[in-house]
CSV table of C-alpha atoms in Angstrom, one decimal:
chain,number,residue,atom,x,y,z
O,678,ALA,CA,20.7,6.5,-9.3
O,679,TYR,CA,17.9,8.2,-11.1
O,680,GLY,CA,20.3,11.0,-11.9
O,681,VAL,CA,20.8,12.1,-8.3
O,682,LYS,CA,24.1,11.6,-6.5
O,683,VAL,CA,23.7,11.2,-2.8
O,684,TYR,CA,25.8,10.4,0.3
O,685,TRP,CA,24.8,8.8,3.6
O,686,ALA,CA,23.6,11.2,6.2
O,687,PRO,CA,21.8,10.9,9.6
O,688,GLY,CA,18.2,10.0,9.3
O,689,MET,CA,15.2,12.0,10.5
O,690,ILE,CA,13.6,10.0,13.4
O,691,GLY,CA,14.7,6.8,15.2
O,692,ALA,CA,15.6,5.1,18.4
O,693,THR,CA,18.1,2.3,19.4
O,694,TRP,CA,18.0,0.1,22.5
O,695,GLN,CA,14.9,1.7,23.9
O,696,LYS,CA,11.6,0.6,25.3
O,697,ASN,CA,8.0,1.9,24.8
O,698,ILE,CA,8.6,4.1,21.8
O,699,THR,CA,5.5,5.6,19.9
O,700,LEU,CA,5.5,7.7,16.7
O,701,ARG,CA,2.0,8.9,16.2
O,702,GLY,CA,0.1,11.6,14.4
O,703,ARG,CA,-1.3,13.0,11.2
O,704,GLY,CA,2.0,14.5,10.1
O,705,ILE,CA,4.2,13.9,7.1
O,706,LEU,CA,7.9,12.9,7.2
O,707,CYS,CA,9.3,14.1,3.8
O,708,GLY,CA,12.8,13.5,2.5
O,709,ARG,CA,12.5,15.5,-0.7
O,710,LYS,CA,14.8,18.3,0.5
O,711,ALA,CA,17.4,15.8,1.6
O,712,ILE,CA,17.4,14.1,-1.8
O,713,GLU,CA,17.8,17.5,-3.5
O,714,ALA,CA,20.7,18.2,-1.1
O,715,GLY,CA,22.4,14.9,-2.0
O,716,GLN,CA,21.7,13.4,1.4
O,717,ARG,CA,20.6,9.8,1.9
O,718,GLY,CA,19.1,8.6,5.2
O,719,TYR,CA,16.3,6.8,6.8
O,720,LEU,CA,13.2,8.8,7.6
O,721,ALA,CA,12.1,6.4,10.4
O,722,LYS,CA,14.4,3.6,11.7
O,723,PHE,CA,14.1,1.8,15.0
O,724,GLU,CA,16.6,-0.7,16.1
O,725,ARG,CA,16.5,-3.1,19.2
O,726,VAL,CA,13.3,-1.4,20.5
O,727,ASP,CA,10.8,-3.3,22.7
O,728,ASN,CA,7.2,-2.2,22.4
O,729,LEU,CA,7.2,0.0,19.3
O,730,LYS,CA,4.1,1.7,17.9
O,731,VAL,CA,3.9,3.7,14.7
O,732,GLU,CA,0.5,5.1,13.8
O,733,GLY,CA,-1.2,7.5,11.4
O,734,ILE,CA,1.8,9.1,9.7
O,735,ILE,CA,2.7,9.6,6.0
O,736,ILE,CA,6.2,9.0,4.9
O,737,ARG,CA,7.2,10.4,1.5
O,738,ASP,CA,10.2,10.7,-0.8
O,739,CYS,CA,12.6,8.7,1.4
O,740,SER,CA,16.0,8.0,-0.2
O,741,VAL,CA,16.3,4.5,1.4
O,742,TRP,CA,13.9,2.2,3.3
O,743,SER,CA,11.0,4.4,4.5
O,744,LEU,CA,10.1,2.7,7.8
O,745,HIS,CA,12.5,0.0,9.1
O,746,ALA,CA,11.9,-1.9,12.4
O,747,CYS,CA,15.2,-3.6,12.8
O,748,ASN,CA,15.5,-6.4,15.4
O,749,CYS,CA,12.6,-5.1,17.5
O,750,ASN,CA,10.1,-6.9,19.6
O,751,ASN,CA,6.3,-6.3,20.0
O,752,VAL,CA,5.8,-3.9,17.1
O,753,SER,CA,2.6,-2.3,16.0
O,754,VAL,CA,2.4,-0.3,12.7
O,755,LYS,CA,-1.0,1.0,11.8
O,756,ASN,CA,-2.5,3.3,9.2
O,757,VAL,CA,0.9,4.3,7.8
O,758,LYS,CA,1.1,5.5,4.2
O,759,VAL,CA,4.3,5.5,2.2
O,760,VAL,CA,4.8,7.3,-1.1
O,761,GLY,CA,8.2,7.4,-2.8
O,762,TYR,CA,10.1,7.2,-6.0
O,763,TYR,CA,13.8,7.1,-5.3
O,764,VAL,CA,15.7,3.9,-5.9
O,765,ASN,CA,15.9,1.5,-2.9
O,766,ASN,CA,12.9,3.3,-1.5
O,767,ASP,CA,11.4,0.2,0.3
O,768,GLY,CA,8.1,0.7,2.0
O,769,ILE,CA,7.6,-0.9,5.4
O,770,CYS,CA,10.3,-3.4,6.5
O,771,MET,CA,10.1,-5.8,9.4
O,772,GLY,CA,13.8,-6.7,9.6
O,773,GLY,CA,14.5,-9.3,12.3
O,774,SER,CA,11.5,-8.0,14.3
O,775,SER,CA,9.2,-10.5,16.1
O,776,ASP,CA,5.7,-10.4,17.4
O,777,ALA,CA,4.9,-7.6,14.9
O,778,VAL,CA,1.6,-6.5,13.3
O,779,VAL,CA,1.4,-4.2,10.3
O,780,GLU,CA,-2.2,-3.3,9.4
O,781,ASP,CA,-4.3,-0.8,7.5
O,782,CYS,CA,-1.2,0.5,5.6
O,783,PHE,CA,-0.6,1.7,2.0
O,784,SER,CA,2.7,1.9,0.1
O,785,HIS,CA,3.4,3.2,-3.5
O,786,ASN,CA,7.2,3.0,-3.7
O,787,ALA,CA,10.2,2.2,-5.8
O,788,ASP,CA,11.5,-1.1,-4.3
O,789,ASP,CA,10.1,-3.9,-2.2
O,790,SER,CA,6.9,-2.7,-0.4
O,791,LEU,CA,5.6,-4.5,2.7
O,792,GLU,CA,8.4,-7.0,3.4
O,793,ILE,CA,10.3,-9.1,5.8
O,794,LYS,CA,14.1,-9.3,6.0
O,795,VAL,CA,15.8,-11.5,8.6
O,796,TRP,CA,18.9,-10.5,10.6
O,797,ILE,CA,18.3,-12.5,13.8
O,798,PRO,CA,15.8,-15.3,14.6
O,799,GLN,CA,12.4,-13.9,13.9
O,800,LYS,CA,8.8,-15.2,14.4
O,801,ASN,CA,5.2,-14.2,14.5
O,802,VAL,CA,4.8,-11.4,12.0
O,803,THR,CA,1.4,-10.4,10.5
O,804,PHE,CA,0.5,-8.0,7.7
O,805,ARG,CA,-3.2,-7.5,7.2
O,806,ASN,CA,-5.6,-5.2,5.4
O,807,CYS,CA,-2.8,-3.5,3.5
O,808,ILE,CA,-2.6,-2.1,-0.1
O,809,VAL,CA,0.4,-1.8,-2.4
O,810,TRP,CA,1.2,-0.1,-5.7
O,811,ASN,CA,4.7,-1.4,-6.5
O,812,ASP,CA,7.0,0.0,-9.2
O,813,ILE,CA,10.2,-1.9,-8.4
O,814,GLY,CA,10.8,-5.1,-6.5
O,815,GLY,CA,8.3,-7.3,-4.6
O,816,SER,CA,5.0,-6.4,-3.0
O,817,PHE,CA,4.4,-8.8,-0.1
O,818,GLY,CA,6.7,-11.4,1.4
O,819,LEU,CA,10.3,-12.2,2.3
O,820,MET,CA,12.5,-10.3,-0.1
O,821,HIS,CA,16.2,-11.1,-0.2
O,822,GLU,CA,18.2,-11.0,3.1
O,823,CYS,CA,17.6,-14.0,5.3
O,824,GLY,CA,20.5,-14.6,7.7
O,825,ALA,CA,18.6,-16.5,10.4
O,826,THR,CA,15.5,-18.6,11.0
O,827,LEU,CA,12.0,-17.2,10.2
O,828,GLU,CA,8.7,-18.8,11.2
O,829,ASN,CA,5.1,-18.0,11.5
O,830,VAL,CA,4.3,-15.2,9.0
O,831,LEU,CA,0.8,-14.3,7.8
O,832,TYR,CA,-0.2,-11.9,5.0
O,833,LYS,CA,-4.0,-11.6,5.0
O,834,ASP,CA,-6.7,-9.5,3.3
O,835,CYS,CA,-4.1,-7.6,1.2
O,836,THR,CA,-4.3,-6.1,-2.3
O,837,VAL,CA,-1.7,-5.3,-5.0
O,838,LEU,CA,-3.1,-2.6,-7.2
O,839,HIS,CA,-0.2,-2.6,-9.7
O,840,SER,CA,3.1,-4.3,-10.1
O,841,THR,CA,5.0,-2.7,-13.0
O,842,ASP,CA,8.6,-3.7,-12.6
O,843,ASP,CA,10.3,-5.8,-15.3
O,844,ALA,CA,13.8,-6.0,-13.8
O,845,SER,CA,13.5,-7.6,-10.4
O,846,VAL,CA,13.7,-11.3,-9.7
O,847,CYS,CA,11.4,-10.9,-6.7
O,848,PRO,CA,7.9,-12.3,-6.7
O,849,VAL,CA,4.9,-10.0,-6.5
O,850,VAL,CA,3.8,-12.2,-3.6
O,851,GLY,CA,6.0,-14.9,-2.1
O,852,VAL,CA,9.6,-15.6,-1.0
O,853,LYS,CA,12.9,-14.6,-2.6
O,854,LEU,CA,15.3,-16.0,0.0
O,855,SER,CA,19.0,-14.9,-0.1
O,856,GLY,CA,21.1,-16.3,2.7
O,857,PRO,CA,21.5,-19.3,5.0
O,858,GLY,CA,18.4,-18.7,7.1
O,859,CYS,CA,15.6,-21.4,6.9
O,860,ILE,CA,12.0,-20.3,6.9
O,861,LYS,CA,8.8,-22.2,7.7
O,862,ASN,CA,5.1,-21.7,8.3
O,863,ILE,CA,4.4,-18.8,5.9
O,864,ARG,CA,0.8,-18.1,4.9
O,865,PHE,CA,-0.7,-15.8,2.2
O,866,GLU,CA,-4.5,-15.7,2.5
O,867,ASP,CA,-7.2,-13.7,0.9
O,868,ILE,CA,-4.9,-11.8,-1.4
O,869,VAL,CA,-5.9,-9.9,-4.6
O,870,ILE,CA,-3.3,-9.0,-7.2
O,871,GLU,CA,-5.1,-6.7,-9.7
O,872,ASP,CA,-2.4,-6.0,-12.3
O,873,VAL,CA,1.1,-7.3,-13.2
O,874,SER,CA,2.3,-5.7,-16.4
O,875,SER,CA,5.6,-7.5,-16.9
O,876,PRO,CA,5.9,-10.4,-19.4
O,877,ARG,CA,8.7,-11.9,-17.2
O,878,ARG,CA,7.2,-11.4,-13.8
O,879,ALA,CA,5.6,-14.3,-11.9
O,880,SER,CA,2.9,-13.2,-9.5
O,881,LEU,CA,3.5,-16.1,-7.1
O,882,LYS,CA,7.0,-17.4,-6.5
O,883,LEU,CA,9.2,-19.2,-3.9
O,884,ILE,CA,12.9,-19.3,-4.7
O,885,ASN,CA,16.3,-19.6,-2.9
O,886,ASN,CA,18.5,-20.0,-6.0
O,887,TRP,CA,19.1,-16.4,-7.1
O,888,ASP,CA,21.1,-13.8,-5.2
O,889,GLU,CA,21.1,-11.1,-7.8
O,890,TRP,CA,18.4,-8.4,-7.7
O,891,HIS,CA,18.1,-8.0,-11.5
O,892,MET,CA,16.7,-10.6,-13.9
O,893,ASN,CA,19.1,-10.0,-16.8
O,894,LEU,CA,21.4,-13.0,-15.9
O,895,PRO,CA,21.8,-16.1,-18.2
O,896,THR,CA,19.2,-18.8,-17.4
O,897,LYS,CA,18.9,-22.4,-18.4
O,898,PRO,CA,17.3,-23.1,-21.8
O,899,ASP,CA,13.5,-23.3,-21.5
O,900,SER,CA,13.7,-22.6,-17.8
O,901,PRO,CA,13.8,-18.8,-17.3
O,902,HIS,CA,13.6,-19.1,-13.5
O,903,GLU,CA,16.9,-21.2,-13.1
O,904,LEU,CA,20.3,-19.7,-13.5
O,905,LEU,CA,22.6,-21.1,-16.1
O,906,ASN,CA,25.6,-20.8,-13.8
O,907,PRO,CA,24.4,-21.1,-10.1
O,908,PRO,CA,26.6,-19.2,-7.6
O,909,LYS,CA,29.1,-21.1,-5.4
O,910,ARG,CA,28.4,-20.5,-1.7
O,911,GLU,CA,30.3,-21.0,1.5
O,912,GLN,CA,27.0,-21.8,3.2
O,913,PRO,CA,23.9,-23.4,1.5
O,914,SER,CA,20.9,-21.3,1.0
O,915,GLY,CA,18.2,-21.7,3.6
O,916,SER,CA,15.3,-24.1,3.0
O,917,ILE,CA,11.7,-23.1,2.5
O,918,THR,CA,9.1,-25.3,4.3
O,919,ASN,CA,5.3,-25.1,4.8
O,920,VAL,CA,4.1,-22.2,2.7
O,921,THR,CA,0.4,-21.8,2.0
O,922,PHE,CA,-1.3,-19.7,-0.7
O,923,LYS,CA,-5.1,-19.7,0.0
O,924,ASN,CA,-7.8,-17.7,-1.6
O,925,ILE,CA,-5.5,-15.9,-4.0
O,926,LYS,CA,-6.9,-14.0,-7.1
O,927,VAL,CA,-4.5,-12.7,-9.8
O,928,LEU,CA,-6.9,-10.7,-12.0
O,929,ASN,CA,-4.6,-9.6,-14.8
O,930,CYS,CA,-1.0,-10.7,-15.5
O,931,ARG,CA,1.1,-11.4,-18.6
O,932,ASN,CA,3.1,-14.2,-17.0
O,933,GLU,CA,1.0,-17.0,-15.5
O,934,ASP,CA,3.9,-19.0,-14.1
O,935,VAL,CA,3.8,-20.1,-10.5
O,936,VAL,CA,7.5,-20.6,-9.6
O,937,LEU,CA,8.9,-23.0,-7.1
O,938,ILE,CA,12.7,-23.3,-7.7
O,939,ALA,CA,15.1,-24.6,-5.1
O,940,GLU,CA,18.9,-24.2,-5.5
O,941,ASN,CA,20.0,-27.8,-4.7
O,942,GLU,CA,19.5,-30.8,-2.5
O,943,LYS,CA,20.9,-28.9,0.5
O,944,SER,CA,18.4,-26.1,0.1
O,945,PRO,CA,15.0,-27.8,-0.6
O,946,ILE,CA,11.5,-26.4,-0.9
O,947,SER,CA,8.8,-28.6,0.6
O,948,GLY,CA,5.3,-28.6,2.0
O,949,ILE,CA,3.7,-26.1,-0.4
O,950,THR,CA,-0.1,-25.7,-0.6
O,951,PHE,CA,-2.2,-23.9,-3.1
O,952,GLU,CA,-5.9,-23.6,-2.2
O,953,ASN,CA,-8.4,-21.8,-4.3
O,954,VAL,CA,-5.9,-19.9,-6.4
O,955,THR,CA,-7.1,-18.2,-9.6
O,956,ILE,CA,-4.8,-16.6,-12.2
O,957,ASN,CA,-6.4,-14.7,-15.2
O,958,GLY,CA,-9.7,-16.3,-14.4
O,959,ARG,CA,-8.4,-19.9,-14.4
O,960,LYS,CA,-8.1,-21.9,-11.2
O,961,LEU,CA,-4.9,-23.7,-10.4
O,962,VAL,CA,-5.5,-27.4,-10.6
O,963,PRO,CA,-3.4,-30.5,-9.6
O,964,ASN,CA,-0.6,-31.1,-12.1
O,965,ASP,CA,-1.2,-27.6,-13.6
O,966,PRO,CA,1.4,-26.9,-16.3
O,967,ARG,CA,1.7,-23.3,-15.0
O,968,ILE,CA,3.5,-24.6,-11.9
O,969,LYS,CA,7.2,-24.5,-12.7
O,970,LYS,CA,9.4,-26.5,-10.2
O,971,ASN,CA,12.6,-28.4,-10.2
O,972,ALA,CA,14.0,-31.6,-8.7
O,973,TRP,CA,14.5,-30.2,-5.2
O,974,VAL,CA,10.9,-29.2,-4.7
O,975,SER,CA,8.6,-31.7,-3.0
O,976,ASP,CA,5.2,-32.2,-1.4
O,977,VAL,CA,3.3,-29.7,-3.5
O,978,THR,CA,-0.5,-29.8,-3.0
O,979,VAL,CA,-3.1,-28.0,-5.1
O,980,ARG,CA,-6.7,-27.8,-3.9
O,981,GLU,CA,-9.4,-26.3,-6.0
């Protein structure tokens, strides 16, 4: 992709099945030479680590997910900065990692930025005081893979400077669930989205009906967020329950839709609350026509 052919290679730094691992400093992990050599590998990946700390480093030009905490417990990521351009260059990923806090971080990258993916049952994840400039994919939330239960997630005091992608079906902020895992108790609070440039991109979105990454698939007439031919699954998509958007400001966007689309009756979305949400200077109100939902979405509350 991007005109560079690569093959998988060992990453730079990582640990598996270890305890009390710390990566700290003011140094830079850079993957530019690896990309130039056709190598593709994680710059920092930790798997099955208990008590993981990552602080103060800069990660740049990674050819895959920049910092991945996979199935870890008790994770602290603080003051980490990610800058990248290569396709699939996700920022900071809490993948199946519980009791995790990501704070005071920045990511300007070319895929999902500060995200959750779910491999095993996962709970208690907080992102706070983080800033994103996102060129492809989603900025904050669960993005794609969800193979197990997820509960108790908080994004608070975070800012999206720019979201420029016009190809991804992911939300800028929200949930794009792909898989059988059910999620509940997700909160987005005190979030500012400064600029969303795409005419197709919804800033706030909860969906479990769309596996594909790109938006160029046929959709139902007059319903651009629902597929014309939904996929047939061996297992139903997971449900989405109890999600709150509170004190959210979208300062500038071309698409004002707030999207709540469930796949079917086996994969419902319920218990969704919007409180003090403003889009392009207009507050979201009860029965707001900007809220796009289908028959399998219930118990939606809007508080001004």
